[in-house]
PDB file of C-alpha atoms in Angstrom:
ATOM      1  CA  MET A   1       0.049  -0.015   0.048  1.00  0.00           C
ATOM      2  CA  LYS A   2       2.940   2.298   0.896  1.00  0.00           C
ATOM      3  CA  ARG A   3       4.329   1.668  -2.434  1.00  0.00           C
ATOM      4  CA  ILE A   4       0.945   2.567  -3.896  1.00  0.00           C
ATOM      5  CA  LEU A   5       1.129   6.006  -2.179  1.00  0.00           C
ATOM      6  CA  ILE A   6       4.870   6.662  -2.779  1.00  0.00           C
ATOM      7  CA  ALA A   7       3.913   5.888  -6.664  1.00  0.00           C
ATOM      8  CA  LEU A   8       0.561   8.287  -6.588  1.00  0.00           C
ATOM      9  CA  MET A   9       2.651  10.814  -5.298  1.00  0.00           C
ATOM     10  CA  ILE A  10       5.393  10.626  -7.875  1.00  0.00           C
ATOM     11  CA  VAL A  11       3.290  10.605 -10.488  1.00  0.00           C
ATOM     12  CA  SER A  12       1.420  14.029  -9.059  1.00  0.00           C
ATOM     13  CA  LEU A  13       4.545  15.565  -8.597  1.00  0.00           C
ATOM     14  CA  THR A  14       5.853  14.674 -11.792  1.00  0.00           C
ATOM     15  CA  PHE A  15       2.330  15.921 -13.158  1.00  0.00           C
ATOM     16  CA  VAL A  16       3.105  19.105 -11.373  1.00  0.00           C
ATOM     17  CA  SER A  17       6.229  19.910 -12.722  1.00  0.00           C
ATOM     18  CA  LEU A  18       4.921  18.961 -16.613  1.00  0.00           C
ATOM     19  CA  ILE A  19       2.379  21.767 -15.717  1.00  0.00           C
ATOM     20  CA  GLY A  20       4.891  24.130 -14.534  1.00  0.00           C
ATOM     21  CA  CYS A  21       7.157  23.904 -17.388  1.00  0.00           C
ATOM     22  CA  SER A  22       4.739  24.152 -20.225  1.00  0.00           C
ATOM     23  CA  SER A  23       3.362  27.565 -18.230  1.00  0.00           C
ATOM     24  CA  SER A  24       6.542  28.612 -17.792  1.00  0.00           C
ATOM     25  CA  GLU A  25       7.301  27.682 -21.574  1.00  0.00           C
ATOM     26  CA  ASP A  26       3.869  29.582 -22.430  1.00  0.00           C
ATOM     27  CA  ALA A  27       5.482  32.720 -20.658  1.00  0.00           C
ATOM     28  CA  SER A  28       8.370  32.681 -22.274  1.00  0.00           C
ATOM     29  CA  GLN A  29       7.209  32.218 -25.387  1.00  0.00           C
ATOM     30  CA  LYS A  30       4.713  35.604 -24.801  1.00  0.00           C
ATOM     31  CA  SER A  31       7.787  37.307 -23.607  1.00  0.00           C
ATOM     32  CA  GLU A  32       9.237  36.804 -26.778  1.00  0.00           C
ATOM     33  CA  GLU A  33       6.616  38.162 -28.653  1.00  0.00           C
ATOM     34  CA  ASP A  34       5.720  40.899 -27.071  1.00  0.00           C
ATOM     35  CA  LEU A  35       9.684  42.142 -27.069  1.00  0.00           C
ATOM     36  CA  ARG A  36       9.496  41.176 -31.124  1.00  0.00           C
ATOM     37  CA  ALA A  37       6.129  43.545 -31.260  1.00  0.00           C
ATOM     38  CA  GLU A  38       7.762  46.200 -29.517  1.00  0.00           C
ATOM     39  CA  VAL A  39      11.007  45.982 -31.609  1.00  0.00           C
ATOM     40  CA  GLN A  40       9.025  46.139 -34.789  1.00  0.00           C
ATOM     41  CA  ALA A  41       6.845  49.007 -33.650  1.00  0.00           C
ATOM     42  CA  GLU A  42      10.381  51.028 -32.700  1.00  0.00           C
ATOM     43  CA  LEU A  43      11.471  50.119 -36.327  1.00  0.00           C
ATOM     44  CA  ASP A  44       8.308  51.009 -37.889  1.00  0.00           C
ATOM     45  CA  ALA A  45       8.447  54.653 -35.855  1.00  0.00           C
ATOM     46  CA  GLU A  46      12.212  55.002 -36.303  1.00  0.00           C
ATOM     47  CA  ARG A  47      11.404  54.415 -40.364  1.00  0.00           C
ATOM     48  CA  ALA A  48       8.306  56.958 -40.331  1.00  0.00           C
ATOM     49  CA  ALA A  49      10.706  59.853 -38.119  1.00  0.00           C
ATOM     50  CA  GLU A  50      13.368  58.994 -41.110  1.00  0.00           C
ATOM     51  CA  ALA A  51      10.629  59.422 -43.721  1.00  0.00           C
ATOM     52  CA  GLU A  52       9.106  62.558 -42.503  1.00  0.00           C
ATOM     53  CA  ALA A  53      12.785  64.353 -41.844  1.00  0.00           C
ATOM     54  CA  ARG A  54      13.914  63.266 -45.244  1.00  0.00           C
ATOM     55  CA  ALA A  55      10.712  64.367 -46.917  1.00  0.00           C
ATOM     56  CA  GLU A  56      11.255  67.538 -45.027  1.00  0.00           C
ATOM     57  CA  LEU A  57      14.938  68.193 -46.213  1.00  0.00           C
ATOM     58  CA  GLU A  58      14.060  67.748 -49.961  1.00  0.00           C
ATOM     59  CA  ALA A  59      11.046  70.366 -49.797  1.00  0.00           C
ATOM     60  CA  GLN A  60      14.000  72.529 -48.259  1.00  0.00           C
ATOM     61  CA  ILE A  61      16.415  71.643 -50.703  1.00  0.00           C
ATOM     62  CA  ARG A  62      13.704  72.516 -53.864  1.00  0.00           C
ATOM     63  CA  ALA A  63      12.922  75.797 -52.246  1.00  0.00           C
ATOM     64  CA  GLU A  64      16.549  76.772 -52.217  1.00  0.00           C
ATOM     65  CA  LEU A  65      17.146  76.081 -55.601  1.00  0.00           C
ATOM     66  CA  GLU A  66      13.983  77.580 -56.817  1.00  0.00           C
ATOM     67  CA  ALA A  67      15.052  80.663 -55.062  1.00  0.00           C
ATOM     68  CA  GLU A  68      18.562  81.058 -56.678  1.00  0.00           C
ATOM     69  CA  GLN A  69      16.678  80.003 -60.259  1.00  0.00           C
ATOM     70  CA  LYS A  70      14.590  83.334 -59.599  1.00  0.00           C
ATOM     71  CA  LYS A  71      17.719  85.198 -58.604  1.00  0.00           C
ATOM     72  CA  GLU A  72      19.602  84.304 -61.740  1.00  0.00           C
ATOM     73  CA  GLU A  73      16.804  85.214 -64.434  1.00  0.00           C
ATOM     74  CA  PRO A  74      18.049  88.626 -65.972  1.00  0.00           C
ATOM     75  CA  ALA A  75      16.366  91.711 -65.236  1.00  0.00           C
ATOM     76  CA  SER A  76      15.190  92.291 -68.897  1.00  0.00           C
ATOM     77  CA  GLN A  77      13.019  89.428 -68.897  1.00  0.00           C
ATOM     78  CA  GLN A  78      10.902  91.094 -66.013  1.00  0.00           C
ATOM     79  CA  PRO A  79       8.105  93.482 -67.333  1.00  0.00           C
ATOM     80  CA  ALA A  80      10.049  97.112 -67.287  1.00  0.00           C
ATOM     81  CA  GLN A  81       7.623  99.454 -65.362  1.00  0.00           C
ATOM     82  CA  GLN A  82       7.130 102.606 -67.423  1.00  0.00           C
ATOM     83  CA  PRO A  83       7.132 105.707 -65.682  1.00  0.00           C
ATOM     84  CA  ALA A  84       4.139 108.037 -65.553  1.00  0.00           C
ATOM     85  CA  GLN A  85       4.551 110.971 -67.951  1.00  0.00           C
ATOM     86  CA  ALA A  86       3.797 114.106 -66.687  1.00  0.00           C
ATOM     87  CA  THR A  87       1.188 115.921 -68.607  1.00  0.00           C
ATOM     88  CA  GLN A  88       2.546 118.919 -70.365  1.00  0.00           C
ATOM     89  CA  PRO A  89       1.266 122.269 -69.069  1.00  0.00           C
ATOM     90  CA  THR A  90      -1.214 124.164 -72.147  1.00  0.00           C
ATOM     91  CA  GLN A  91       0.450 127.174 -73.640  1.00  0.00           C
ATOM     92  CA  PRO A  92      -1.925 129.768 -74.370  1.00  0.00           C
ATOM     93  CA  ALA A  93      -2.337 130.640 -77.738  1.00  0.00           C
ATOM     94  CA  GLN A  94      -0.012 133.598 -78.856  1.00  0.00           C
ATOM     95  CA  GLN A  95      -1.630 136.592 -80.193  1.00  0.00           C
ATOM     96  CA  ASN A  96      -0.593 138.039 -83.488  1.00  0.00           C
ATOM     97  CA  GLN A  97       2.250 140.570 -82.638  1.00  0.00           C
ATOM     98  CA  PRO A  98       3.784 143.151 -85.018  1.00  0.00           C
ATOM     99  CA  GLU A  99       7.660 142.532 -85.134  1.00  0.00           C
ATOM    100  CA  PRO A 100       9.956 144.961 -83.375  1.00  0.00           C
ATOM    101  CA  ALA A 101      11.219 146.832 -86.010  1.00  0.00           C
ATOM    102  CA  GLN A 102      15.080 145.746 -86.906  1.00  0.00           C
ATOM    103  CA  PRO A 103      17.796 148.358 -86.033  1.00  0.00           C
ATOM    104  CA  LYS A 104      19.951 149.576 -88.827  1.00  0.00           C
ATOM    105  CA  PRO A 105      23.328 149.172 -88.584  1.00  0.00           C
ATOM    106  CA  VAL A 106      25.548 151.521 -87.111  1.00  0.00           C
ATOM    107  CA  VAL A 107      28.410 152.516 -89.872  1.00  0.00           C
ATOM    108  CA  PRO A 108      30.509 155.287 -88.729  1.00  0.00           C
ATOM    109  CA  ASN A 109      31.275 158.360 -91.351  1.00  0.00           C
ATOM    110  CA  LEU A 110      34.203 159.758 -92.283  1.00  0.00           C
ATOM    111  CA  THR A 111      33.103 163.188 -90.540  1.00  0.00           C
ATOM    112  CA  GLY A 112      36.459 165.059 -88.533  1.00  0.00           C
ATOM    113  CA  PHE A 113      38.747 164.682 -92.145  1.00  0.00           C
ATOM    114  CA  THR A 114      39.193 167.892 -94.396  1.00  0.00           C
ATOM    115  CA  ASN A 115      37.360 168.226 -97.575  1.00  0.00           C
ATOM    116  CA  GLU A 116      39.838 167.967-100.271  1.00  0.00           C
ATOM    117  CA  THR A 117      40.017 168.027-104.240  1.00  0.00           C
ATOM    118  CA  ILE A 118      42.042 164.917-106.148  1.00  0.00           C
ATOM    119  CA  LYS A 119      42.650 165.154-109.915  1.00  0.00           C
ATOM    120  CA  GLY A 120      39.735 167.829-110.424  1.00  0.00           C
ATOM    121  CA  LYS A 121      37.546 165.601-107.725  1.00  0.00           C
ATOM    122  CA  THR A 122      36.128 167.304-105.166  1.00  0.00           C
ATOM    123  CA  ILE A 123      36.011 164.631-101.841  1.00  0.00           C
ATOM    124  CA  ASN A 124      33.192 165.393 -98.810  1.00  0.00           C
ATOM    125  CA  HIS A 125      34.694 162.540 -96.415  1.00  0.00           C
ATOM    126  CA  SER A 126      31.166 162.908 -94.074  1.00  0.00           C
ATOM    127  CA  ASN A 127      29.239 161.603 -97.086  1.00  0.00           C
ATOM    128  CA  HIS A 128      31.247 158.027 -97.509  1.00  0.00           C
ATOM    129  CA  THR A 129      31.852 155.498 -95.058  1.00  0.00           C
ATOM    130  CA  ALA A 130      35.319 154.870 -96.558  1.00  0.00           C
ATOM    131  CA  VAL A 131      37.674 156.294 -99.230  1.00  0.00           C
ATOM    132  CA  ILE A 132      40.713 154.583-101.084  1.00  0.00           C
ATOM    133  CA  ILE A 133      43.287 156.735-102.673  1.00  0.00           C
ATOM    134  CA  PRO A 134      45.804 154.672-104.242  1.00  0.00           C
ATOM    135  CA  ASN A 135      48.006 157.940-104.856  1.00  0.00           C
ATOM    136  CA  TYR A 136      47.915 160.078-102.492  1.00  0.00           C
ATOM    137  CA  LEU A 137      50.572 162.222-102.247  1.00  0.00           C
ATOM    138  CA  TYR A 138      52.466 163.772 -99.035  1.00  0.00           C
ATOM    139  CA  TYR A 139      51.113 167.193 -99.660  1.00  0.00           C
ATOM    140  CA  GLY A 140      46.953 166.156 -99.195  1.00  0.00           C
ATOM    141  CA  ALA A 141      45.133 167.662 -96.486  1.00  0.00           C
ATOM    142  CA  ASN A 142      44.092 165.396 -94.677  1.00  0.00           C
ATOM    143  CA  ALA A 143      48.284 163.441 -94.575  1.00  0.00           C
ATOM    144  CA  ASN A 144      49.169 164.591 -90.990  1.00  0.00           C
ATOM    145  CA  ALA A 145      45.856 162.840 -90.033  1.00  0.00           C
ATOM    146  CA  LEU A 146      46.453 159.543 -90.977  1.00  0.00           C
ATOM    147  CA  SER A 147      48.825 157.285 -89.456  1.00  0.00           C
ATOM    148  CA  ARG A 148      51.726 155.485 -91.942  1.00  0.00           C
ATOM    149  CA  ARG A 149      52.711 152.185 -92.898  1.00  0.00           C
ATOM    150  CA  PRO A 150      55.741 151.087 -94.879  1.00  0.00           C
ATOM    151  CA  PHE A 151      55.576 147.667 -96.508  1.00  0.00           C
ATOM    152  CA  LYS A 152      58.270 146.750 -99.354  1.00  0.00           C
ATOM    153  CA  THR A 153      57.614 144.103-101.675  1.00  0.00           C
ATOM    154  CA  GLY A 154      61.512 143.502-102.219  1.00  0.00           C
ATOM    155  CA  VAL A 155      64.727 144.682-101.542  1.00  0.00           C
ATOM    156  CA  ALA A 156      66.925 146.440-104.818  1.00  0.00           C
ATOM    157  CA  GLU A 157      70.324 146.260-105.104  1.00  0.00           C
ATOM    158  CA  GLY A 158      72.013 149.147-105.953  1.00  0.00           C
ATOM    159  CA  TRP A 159      69.214 151.129-106.312  1.00  0.00           C
ATOM    160  CA  GLU A 160      65.746 152.752-104.272  1.00  0.00           C
ATOM    161  CA  PRO A 161      62.141 151.427-105.364  1.00  0.00           C
ATOM    162  CA  PRO A 162      59.754 154.396-105.747  1.00  0.00           C
ATOM    163  CA  VAL A 163      57.080 154.376-103.069  1.00  0.00           C
ATOM    164  CA  VAL A 164      53.357 154.508-104.071  1.00  0.00           C
ATOM    165  CA  PRO A 165      51.490 156.017-100.694  1.00  0.00           C
ATOM    166  CA  VAL A 166      47.866 154.225-100.795  1.00  0.00           C
ATOM    167  CA  ALA A 167      45.426 156.142 -98.340  1.00  0.00           C
ATOM    168  CA  PHE A 168      43.014 154.285 -96.593  1.00  0.00           C
ATOM    169  CA  PHE A 169      40.004 156.864 -94.836  1.00  0.00           C
ATOM    170  CA  GLY A 170      37.823 154.729 -92.597  1.00  0.00           C
ATOM    171  CA  LYS A 171      38.086 151.110 -92.353  1.00  0.00           C
ATOM    172  CA  ALA A 172      39.682 148.381 -94.930  1.00  0.00           C
ATOM    173  CA  GLU A 173      39.877 144.593 -94.494  1.00  0.00           C
ATOM    174  CA  ASN A 174      41.529 141.509 -96.028  1.00  0.00           C
ATOM    175  CA  VAL A 175      43.986 143.773 -97.610  1.00  0.00           C
ATOM    176  CA  GLN A 176      46.059 141.947 -99.606  1.00  0.00           C
ATOM    177  CA  VAL A 177      48.744 142.803-102.138  1.00  0.00           C
ATOM    178  CA  THR A 178      49.298 140.868-104.990  1.00  0.00           C
ATOM    179  CA  HIS A 179      52.597 140.690-107.425  1.00  0.00           C
ATOM    180  CA  ASN A 180      51.354 139.566-110.558  1.00  0.00           C
ATOM    181  CA  THR A 181      53.659 138.578-113.969  1.00  0.00           C
ATOM    182  CA  ILE A 182      52.999 137.937-117.419  1.00  0.00           C
ATOM    183  CA  ASP A 183      54.032 134.878-118.567  1.00  0.00           C
ATOM    184  CA  LEU A 184      56.240 135.016-121.680  1.00  0.00           C
ATOM    185  CA  ILE A 185      55.240 131.691-123.190  1.00  0.00           C
ATOM    186  CA  PRO A 186      51.571 132.425-125.203  1.00  0.00           C
ATOM    187  CA  PRO A 187      48.789 133.161-124.864  1.00  0.00           C
ATOM    188  CA  TYR A 188      51.177 134.926-122.294  1.00  0.00           C
ATOM    189  CA  GLU A 189      48.551 135.208-119.607  1.00  0.00           C
ATOM    190  CA  GLU A 190      49.359 137.234-116.160  1.00  0.00           C
ATOM    191  CA  GLU A 191      49.418 134.738-113.124  1.00  0.00           C
ATOM    192  CA  PRO A 192      50.022 135.705-109.035  1.00  0.00           C
ATOM    193  CA  TYR A 193      53.850 135.761-108.295  1.00  0.00           C
ATOM    194  CA  LEU A 194      53.842 136.584-104.649  1.00  0.00           C
ATOM    195  CA  ILE A 195      51.259 137.700-102.212  1.00  0.00           C
ATOM    196  CA  TRP A 196      51.024 139.500 -99.026  1.00  0.00           C
ATOM    197  CA  ASP A 197      48.821 139.812 -96.478  1.00  0.00           C
ATOM    198  CA  ILE A 198      48.217 143.247 -94.836  1.00  0.00           C
ATOM    199  CA  GLY A 199      45.127 142.486 -92.704  1.00  0.00           C
ATOM    200  CA  THR A 200      43.112 145.581 -91.614  1.00  0.00           C
ATOM    201  CA  LEU A 201      43.577 148.939 -92.406  1.00  0.00           C
ATOM    202  CA  GLU A 202      41.955 151.903 -90.677  1.00  0.00           C
ATOM    203  CA  ASN A 203      42.859 155.899 -91.488  1.00  0.00           C
ATOM    204  CA  THR A 204      45.857 154.703 -92.667  1.00  0.00           C
ATOM    205  CA  ILE A 205      48.587 155.415 -95.581  1.00  0.00           C
ATOM    206  CA  LEU A 206      50.397 152.363 -96.671  1.00  0.00           C
ATOM    207  CA  ASP A 207      53.450 153.433 -98.318  1.00  0.00           C
ATOM    208  CA  VAL A 208      53.940 150.664-100.595  1.00  0.00           C
ATOM    209  CA  GLN A 209      57.608 150.167-102.173  1.00  0.00           C
ATOM    210  CA  PHE A 210      57.284 148.046-105.411  1.00  0.00           C
ATOM    211  CA  LEU A 211      60.232 146.344-106.435  1.00  0.00           C
ATOM    212  CA  VAL A 212      59.524 145.490-110.252  1.00  0.00           C
ATOM    213  CA  ALA A 213      62.014 143.860-112.868  1.00  0.00           C
ATOM    214  CA  SER A 214      60.220 144.495-116.263  1.00  0.00           C
ATOM    215  CA  GLU A 215      57.123 145.964-117.592  1.00  0.00           C
ATOM    216  CA  ARG A 216      55.451 142.586-117.493  1.00  0.00           C
ATOM    217  CA  ASP A 217      55.243 143.331-113.237  1.00  0.00           C
ATOM    218  CA  SER A 218      52.142 145.089-111.517  1.00  0.00           C
ATOM    219  CA  TYR A 219      50.566 145.157-108.155  1.00  0.00           C
ATOM    220  CA  VAL A 220      46.901 144.390-107.293  1.00  0.00           C
ATOM    221  CA  ILE A 221      45.491 145.450-104.030  1.00  0.00           C
ATOM    222  CA  THR A 222      42.447 143.984-102.728  1.00  0.00           C
ATOM    223  CA  GLY A 223      40.235 143.795-100.027  1.00  0.00           C
ATOM    224  CA  LYS A 224      36.846 144.979 -98.502  1.00  0.00           C
ATOM    225  CA  VAL A 225      35.144 147.593 -96.858  1.00  0.00           C
ATOM    226  CA  LYS A 226      32.072 147.670 -94.820  1.00  0.00           C
ATOM    227  CA  THR A 227      28.516 150.058 -96.779  1.00  0.00           C
ATOM    228  CA  SER A 228      26.101 152.057 -94.835  1.00  0.00           C
ATOM    229  CA  THR A 229      23.682 149.080 -95.681  1.00  0.00           C
ATOM    230  CA  GLY A 230      25.894 146.805 -93.047  1.00  0.00           C
ATOM    231  CA  ALA A 231      26.985 144.539 -96.346  1.00  0.00           C
ATOM    232  CA  TYR A 232      30.358 144.647 -97.707  1.00  0.00           C
ATOM    233  CA  SER A 233      31.633 145.811-100.783  1.00  0.00           C
ATOM    234  CA  ASP A 234      34.705 144.227-102.308  1.00  0.00           C
ATOM    235  CA  PHE A 235      37.486 147.069-104.024  1.00  0.00           C
ATOM    236  CA  LYS A 236      40.201 146.274-106.257  1.00  0.00           C
ATOM    237  CA  PHE A 237      42.747 148.589-107.948  1.00  0.00           C
ATOM    238  CA  ARG A 238      45.973 147.937-110.086  1.00  0.00           C
ATOM    239  CA  ILE A 239      49.329 149.733-110.102  1.00  0.00           C
ATOM    240  CA  GLY A 240      51.219 149.219-113.098  1.00  0.00           C
ATOM    241  CA  HIS A 241      54.295 151.066-114.380  1.00  0.00           C
ATOM    242  CA  ILE A 242      55.926 152.253-117.521  1.00  0.00           C
ATOM    243  CA  ALA A 243      59.472 151.609-118.276  1.00  0.00           C
ATOM    244  CA  VAL A 244      61.282 155.093-118.651  1.00  0.00           C
ATOM    245  CA  GLU A 245      65.215 155.651-119.505  1.00  0.00           C
ATOM    246  CA  ASP A 246      66.313 155.946-115.989  1.00  0.00           C
ATOM    247  CA  GLY A 247      63.929 153.302-114.648  1.00  0.00           C
ATOM    248  CA  PHE A 248      59.658 152.606-114.194  1.00  0.00           C
ATOM    249  CA  ILE A 249      57.436 155.232-113.151  1.00  0.00           C
ATOM    250  CA  PHE A 250      54.190 153.604-111.905  1.00  0.00           C
ATOM    251  CA  HIS A 251      50.826 154.366-113.160  1.00  0.00           C
ATOM    252  CA  VAL A 252      47.592 154.081-111.374  1.00  0.00           C
ATOM    253  CA  GLU A 253      44.042 152.775-112.714  1.00  0.00           C
ATOM    254  CA  ASP A 254      42.085 154.448-110.441  1.00  0.00           C
ATOM    255  CA  ASP A 255      42.401 157.454-108.586  1.00  0.00           C
ATOM    256  CA  VAL A 256      39.921 157.803-105.885  1.00  0.00           C
ATOM    257  CA  ILE A 257      37.376 154.766-104.610  1.00  0.00           C
ATOM    258  CA  LEU A 258      34.224 155.823-102.550  1.00  0.00           C
ATOM    259  CA  PHE A 259      32.190 153.896-100.531  1.00  0.00           C
ATOM    260  CA  ASN A 260      28.629 155.350 -99.295  1.00  0.00           C
TER     261      ASN A 260
END
């Protein structure tokens, strides 16, 4: 009987131990599943966080690239703003008004010079703006009232060329003296040999000392004078010469040139 009881106790203990083992195995199995679930949940959470961070980073990079592209666009592509045009003030209608009378040019006359007669021609200087006398003698009535200016066309050897005094009453401009000579070859045309620019002469006697070589030589004096109308009038006269036994004598084409 004791043996039977002992056997029953052993069987019961064995059964209890088996039940304990199975329960411990179940508990350990359950704890492993829970751990796996927790690990998987953590992995899923980390993956979701990484995906969200990656999306935010991509959005930030895309925004920066778009901003740089906008900065690099040329200004010409942007529509230019037209400045507002200011309204022009309306001008009142101009009434027809008479034009002011143009003042007449003031040209000085030769008041103050003494009237004189040149080769039978009486000259009243106050009636003229300018008077030119190509061969004005030293004993003229106004010889002392004019300044003198010597002018030589050359230097002679062994003799002194004659002097022809040319009187300029008033103001003469662009005065030139031209030495002309006649070509020895047909058609024997007259050509300028030398030209001297005298400039402006005013109330002056130009003592011209002409140097001549032959009867082919002559001198032409040119210039211009302002008249009472304000316009200019040109003048031109020739001083030729005639060969004589002792040399040359000069012949003047014009005795007096008058300008009104």
